[in-house]
XYZ file of C-alpha atoms in Angstrom:
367
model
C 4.480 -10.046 62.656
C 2.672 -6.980 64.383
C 1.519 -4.087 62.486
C 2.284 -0.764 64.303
C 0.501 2.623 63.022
C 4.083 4.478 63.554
C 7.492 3.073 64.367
C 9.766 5.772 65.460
C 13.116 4.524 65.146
C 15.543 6.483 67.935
C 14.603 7.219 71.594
C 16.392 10.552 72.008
C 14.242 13.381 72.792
C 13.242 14.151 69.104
C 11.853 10.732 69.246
C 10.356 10.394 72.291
C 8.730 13.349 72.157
C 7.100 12.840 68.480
C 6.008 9.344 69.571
C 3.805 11.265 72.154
C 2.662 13.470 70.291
C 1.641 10.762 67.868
C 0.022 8.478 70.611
C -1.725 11.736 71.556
C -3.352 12.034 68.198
C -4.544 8.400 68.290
C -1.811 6.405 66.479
C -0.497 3.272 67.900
C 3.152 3.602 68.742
C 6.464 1.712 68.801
C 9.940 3.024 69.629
C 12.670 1.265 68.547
C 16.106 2.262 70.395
C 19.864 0.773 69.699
C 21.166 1.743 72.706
C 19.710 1.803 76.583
C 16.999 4.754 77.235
C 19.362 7.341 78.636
C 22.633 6.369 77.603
C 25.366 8.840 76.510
C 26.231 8.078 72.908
C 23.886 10.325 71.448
C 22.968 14.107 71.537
C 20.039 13.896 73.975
C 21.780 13.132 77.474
C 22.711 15.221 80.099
C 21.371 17.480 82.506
C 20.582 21.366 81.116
C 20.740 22.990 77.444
C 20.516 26.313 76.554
C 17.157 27.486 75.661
C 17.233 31.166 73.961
C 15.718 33.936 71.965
C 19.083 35.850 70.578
C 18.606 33.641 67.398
C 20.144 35.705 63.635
C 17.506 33.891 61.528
C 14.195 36.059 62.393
C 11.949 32.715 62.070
C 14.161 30.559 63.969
C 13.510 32.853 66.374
C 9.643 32.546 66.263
C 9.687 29.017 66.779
C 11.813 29.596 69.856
C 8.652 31.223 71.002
C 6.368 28.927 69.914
C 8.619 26.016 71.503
C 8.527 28.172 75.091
C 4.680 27.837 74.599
C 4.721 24.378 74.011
C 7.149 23.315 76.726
C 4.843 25.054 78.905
C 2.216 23.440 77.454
C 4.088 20.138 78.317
C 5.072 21.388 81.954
C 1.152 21.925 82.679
C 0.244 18.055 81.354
C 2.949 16.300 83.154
C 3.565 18.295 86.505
C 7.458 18.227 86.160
C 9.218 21.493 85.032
C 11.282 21.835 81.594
C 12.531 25.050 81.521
C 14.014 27.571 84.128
C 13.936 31.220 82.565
C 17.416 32.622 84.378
C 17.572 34.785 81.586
C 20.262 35.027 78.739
C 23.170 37.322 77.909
C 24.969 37.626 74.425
C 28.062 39.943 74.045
C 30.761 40.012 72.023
C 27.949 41.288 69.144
C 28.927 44.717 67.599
C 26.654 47.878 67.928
C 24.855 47.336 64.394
C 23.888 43.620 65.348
C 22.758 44.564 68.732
C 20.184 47.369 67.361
C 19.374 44.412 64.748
C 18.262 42.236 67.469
C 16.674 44.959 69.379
C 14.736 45.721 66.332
C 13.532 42.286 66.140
C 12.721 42.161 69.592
C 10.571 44.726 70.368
C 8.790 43.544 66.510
C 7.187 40.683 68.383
C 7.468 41.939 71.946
C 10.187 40.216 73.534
C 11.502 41.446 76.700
C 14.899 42.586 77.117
C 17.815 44.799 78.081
C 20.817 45.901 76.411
C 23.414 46.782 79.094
C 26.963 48.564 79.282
C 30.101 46.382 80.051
C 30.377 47.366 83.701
C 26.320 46.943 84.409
C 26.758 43.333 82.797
C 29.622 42.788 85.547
C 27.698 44.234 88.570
C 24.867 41.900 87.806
C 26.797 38.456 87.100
C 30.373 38.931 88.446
C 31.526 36.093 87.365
C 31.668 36.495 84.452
C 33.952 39.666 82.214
C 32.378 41.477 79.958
C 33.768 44.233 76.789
C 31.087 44.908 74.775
C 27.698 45.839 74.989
C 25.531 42.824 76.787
C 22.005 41.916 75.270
C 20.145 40.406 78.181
C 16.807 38.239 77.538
C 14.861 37.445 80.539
C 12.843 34.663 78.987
C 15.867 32.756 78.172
C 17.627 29.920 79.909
C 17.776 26.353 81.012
C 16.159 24.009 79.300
C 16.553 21.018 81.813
C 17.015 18.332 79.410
C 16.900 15.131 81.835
C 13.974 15.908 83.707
C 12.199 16.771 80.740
C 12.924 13.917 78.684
C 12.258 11.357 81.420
C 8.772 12.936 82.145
C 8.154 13.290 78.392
C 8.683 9.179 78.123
C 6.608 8.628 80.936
C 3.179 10.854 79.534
C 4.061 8.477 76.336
C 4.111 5.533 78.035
C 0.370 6.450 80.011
C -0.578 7.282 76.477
C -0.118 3.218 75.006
C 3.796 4.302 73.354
C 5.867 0.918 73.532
C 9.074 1.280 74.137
C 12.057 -0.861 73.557
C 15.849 -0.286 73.940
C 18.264 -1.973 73.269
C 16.926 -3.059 69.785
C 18.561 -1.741 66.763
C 16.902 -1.418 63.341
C 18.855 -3.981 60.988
C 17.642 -3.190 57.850
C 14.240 -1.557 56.425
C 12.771 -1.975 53.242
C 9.285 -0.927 51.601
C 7.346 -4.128 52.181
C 5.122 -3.323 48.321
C 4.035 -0.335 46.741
C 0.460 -1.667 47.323
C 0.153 -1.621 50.614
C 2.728 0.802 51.288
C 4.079 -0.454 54.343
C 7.730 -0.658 55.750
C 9.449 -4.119 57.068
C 12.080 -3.263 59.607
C 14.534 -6.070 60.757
C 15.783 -6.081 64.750
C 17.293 -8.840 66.411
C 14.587 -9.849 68.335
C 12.875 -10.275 64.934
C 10.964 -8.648 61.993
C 8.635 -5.336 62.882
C 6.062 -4.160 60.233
C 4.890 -0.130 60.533
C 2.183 2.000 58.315
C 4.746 4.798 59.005
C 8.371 4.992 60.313
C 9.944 8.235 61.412
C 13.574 8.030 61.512
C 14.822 10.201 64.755
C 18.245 8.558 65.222
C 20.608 11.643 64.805
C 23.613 10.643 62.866
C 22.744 7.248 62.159
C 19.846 8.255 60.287
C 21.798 7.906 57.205
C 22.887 4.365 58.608
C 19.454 3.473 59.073
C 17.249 5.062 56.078
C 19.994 3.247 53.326
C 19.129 5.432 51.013
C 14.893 5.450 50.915
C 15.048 9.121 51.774
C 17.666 11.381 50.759
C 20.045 13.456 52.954
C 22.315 16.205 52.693
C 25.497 15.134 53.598
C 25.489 14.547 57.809
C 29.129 14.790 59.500
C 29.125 13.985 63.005
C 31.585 15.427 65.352
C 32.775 15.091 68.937
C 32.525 18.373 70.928
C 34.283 18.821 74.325
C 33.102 21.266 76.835
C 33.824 21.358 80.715
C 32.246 21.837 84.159
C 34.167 24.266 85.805
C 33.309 24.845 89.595
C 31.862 28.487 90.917
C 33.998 30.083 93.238
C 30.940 31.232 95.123
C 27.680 28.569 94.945
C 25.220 31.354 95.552
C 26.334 32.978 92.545
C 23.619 34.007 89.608
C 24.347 32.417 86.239
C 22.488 33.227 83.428
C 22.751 30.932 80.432
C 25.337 32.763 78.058
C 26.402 33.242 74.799
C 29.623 34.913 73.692
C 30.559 35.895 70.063
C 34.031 36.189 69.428
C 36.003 37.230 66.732
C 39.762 36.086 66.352
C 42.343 34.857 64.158
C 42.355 31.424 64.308
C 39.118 28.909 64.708
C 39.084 28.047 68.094
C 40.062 32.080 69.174
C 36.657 32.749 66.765
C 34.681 29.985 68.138
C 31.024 31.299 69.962
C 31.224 30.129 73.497
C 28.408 28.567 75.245
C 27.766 27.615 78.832
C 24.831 27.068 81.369
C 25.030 26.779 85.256
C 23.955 23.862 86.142
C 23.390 22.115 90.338
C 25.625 19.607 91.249
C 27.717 20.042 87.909
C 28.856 23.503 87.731
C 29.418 25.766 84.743
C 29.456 24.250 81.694
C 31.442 26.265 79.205
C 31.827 24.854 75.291
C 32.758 26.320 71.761
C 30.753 25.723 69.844
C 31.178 23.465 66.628
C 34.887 23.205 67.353
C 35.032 19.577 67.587
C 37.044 16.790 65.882
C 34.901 15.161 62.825
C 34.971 11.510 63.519
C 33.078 8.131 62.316
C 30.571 6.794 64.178
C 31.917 3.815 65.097
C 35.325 5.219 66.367
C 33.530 7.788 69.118
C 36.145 7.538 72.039
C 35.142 10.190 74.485
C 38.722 11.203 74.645
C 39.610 14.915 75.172
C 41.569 16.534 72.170
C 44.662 18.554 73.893
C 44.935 21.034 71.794
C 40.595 22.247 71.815
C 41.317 21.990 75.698
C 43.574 23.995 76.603
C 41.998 26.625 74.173
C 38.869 26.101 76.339
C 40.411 26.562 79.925
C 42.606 29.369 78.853
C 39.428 31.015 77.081
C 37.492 30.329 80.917
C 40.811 31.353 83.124
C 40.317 35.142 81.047
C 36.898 35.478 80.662
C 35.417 33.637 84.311
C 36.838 35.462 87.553
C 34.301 33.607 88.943
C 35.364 29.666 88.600
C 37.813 27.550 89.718
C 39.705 26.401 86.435
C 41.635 24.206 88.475
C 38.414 22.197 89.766
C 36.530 21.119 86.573
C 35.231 18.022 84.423
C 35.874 17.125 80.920
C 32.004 15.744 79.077
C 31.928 14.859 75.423
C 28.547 15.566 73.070
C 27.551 14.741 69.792
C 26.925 17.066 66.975
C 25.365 15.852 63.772
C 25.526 18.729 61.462
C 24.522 19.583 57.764
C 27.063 21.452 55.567
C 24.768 24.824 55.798
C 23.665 24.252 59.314
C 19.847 23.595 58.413
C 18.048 20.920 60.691
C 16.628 18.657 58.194
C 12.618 17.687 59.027
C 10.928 15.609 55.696
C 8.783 12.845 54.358
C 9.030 10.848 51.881
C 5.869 8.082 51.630
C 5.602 6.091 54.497
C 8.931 7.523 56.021
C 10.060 10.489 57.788
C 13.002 11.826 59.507
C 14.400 14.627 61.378
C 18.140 15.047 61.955
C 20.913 17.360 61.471
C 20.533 19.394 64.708
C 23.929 20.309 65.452
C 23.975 20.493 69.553
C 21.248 23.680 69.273
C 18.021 22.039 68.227
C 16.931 20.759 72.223
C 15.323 23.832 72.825
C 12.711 22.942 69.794
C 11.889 19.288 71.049
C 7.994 20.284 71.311
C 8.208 21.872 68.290
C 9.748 19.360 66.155
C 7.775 16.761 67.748
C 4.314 18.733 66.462
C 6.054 18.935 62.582
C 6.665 14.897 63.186
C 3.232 14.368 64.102
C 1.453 16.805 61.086
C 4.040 15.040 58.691
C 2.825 11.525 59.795
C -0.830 12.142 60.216
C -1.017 14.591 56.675
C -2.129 17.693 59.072
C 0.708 19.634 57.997
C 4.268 19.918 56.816
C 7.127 21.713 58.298
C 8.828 25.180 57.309
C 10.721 25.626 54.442
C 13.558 26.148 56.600
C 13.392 23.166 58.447
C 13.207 20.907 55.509
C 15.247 19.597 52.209
């Protein structure tokens, strides 16, 4: 069988993007994907995420700058554009967390705005607003198709091998000696130097147990498209943190504008906790209508009669923590919970340090 320097087993944009950055530094590459490239199983599909800087955790914040820089970075080198900076708002956040993030912005000089209810609505009227609005002007899309279709093409031009449609049976350590892994597909036995494990929630599935994990549930989140009353409307990417009795009337809201689609408006981590294998795309009632009536009080500036049910994929730790780590000739990264998109670059550069022994991920990132 053929010996590859790297398999990378998942063809999401984790993977994809750490199999260029890999080919980039030399290493001969092979990504192995289950499904079709593009399909909608996963976490990786779709047109726009959220890419922002009003992040709690200080250093998570930091690498949100340092993944800006290296989307850039990737925008230059391919000629297709990743991000679109429409800038950010978060409200809902009470007066001692927005001089906390203030603070923390102007500590690393990040531009921004804090504005009063009624300048927030002036600016973006479609949208209500009752607390004080932290704007960032270097948020906003990340646009998640384009980019991932343009990062698989630079890793194609750089030698990467890809093939879909070819799931990982079973791997094994093929001796201590030569320290080498043995993966089974059906189109027949694979042999790597170095496998890195990008599959989201079948990670678990896959690794079997050579490298531990914190426990991984996977859930099925439901936001909507919800059509703009006026289609020359601005829409910055938001963020709104509520506080309520129940879960869903405390869930953080999410949405992004995006052509063709609409606005897509989610709460976040409010999904149904399901098994892998019984993923139905079906729309939970209940989460639902808690979305639409949350969009008919807050959005004077959709149609919540004209909108579109989508389904995602979170795979989420019990703390929240991405998990990034190596253990011999293996490595994985998983665990990113619907938020880690807008570190793709970044992530991909850990994968590659991890793999070639240049480096090793933060603390935070890792077991």
């Amino acid at each position: 069988m053929q010996t590859y320097d790297v398999v990378v087993i998942g063809a999401g944009a984790m993977g994809s993007a750490a199999a260029r950055a890999l080919a980039a530094a030399d290493r001969e590459v092979l990504v192995l994907e289950q499904y079709e490239l593009g399909h909608n199983r996963g976490g990786s599909h779709g047109g726009t995420r959220l890419f922002r800087l009003a992040i709690d955790d200080e250093a998570e914040l930091l690498r949100a700058e340092q993944s800006r820089a290296l989307w850039e970075e990737l925008e230059s080198e391919t000629g297709v554009r990743m991000l679109d900076l429409v800038g950010g708002v978060d409200h809902g956040v009470d007066e001692h967390q927005v001089r906390e993030f203030e603070e923390q912005f102007r500590r690393h000089g990040i531009d921004h705005e804090v504005l009063d209810p009624a300048e927030a609505t002036e600016r973006w009227p479609g949208m209500r607003f009752e607390t004080k609005v932290l704007y960032q002007p270097k948020s906003g899309r990340a646009l998640a198709d384009q980019a991932l279709t343009a990062i698989r093409e630079s890793a194609r031009n750089l030698g990467v091998e890809f093939r879909p449609s070819c799931p990982v049976t079973g791997l094994k350590l093929a001796g201590a000696a030569d320290g080498l892994v043995d993966l089974e597909t059906p189109a027949g036995p694979v042999r790597a130097r170095q496998v890195v494990v990008t599959a989201g929630p079948w990670a678990p599935r896959i690794l079997g147990g050579h490298l531990e994990l914190p426990a991984i549930t996977v859930s099925q989140e439901q936001p909507r498209f919800f059509a703009p009353l006026d289609p020359d409307s601005a829409w910055p990417v938001f963020v709104h943190r509520r506080r309520g009795g129940g879960p869903l009337d405390a869930a953080t809201v999410y949405g992004v504008f995006e052509e063709g689609h609409g606005v897509k408006v989610g709460m976040h981590a409010t999904g149904a906790v399901i098994e892998l294998d019984q993923r139905d795309f079906t729309v939970e009632p209940k989460r639902d209508a808690a979305l639409i009536a949350y969009v008919r009080d807050w959005f004077p500036g959709v149609d919540v009669t004209r909108s579109e049910a989508i389904s995602c994929l979170y795979d989420n730790t019990e703390r929240g923590d991405f998990v990034i780590d190596r253990r011999g000739p293996i490595s994985v990264a998983t665990g990113f919970h619907g938020e880690g998109f807008k570190f793709v670059p970044l992530v991909a550069r850990y994968l590659s340090a991890l793999v070639t022994g240049t480096g090793s991920p933060p603390t935070a990132f890792a077991l």
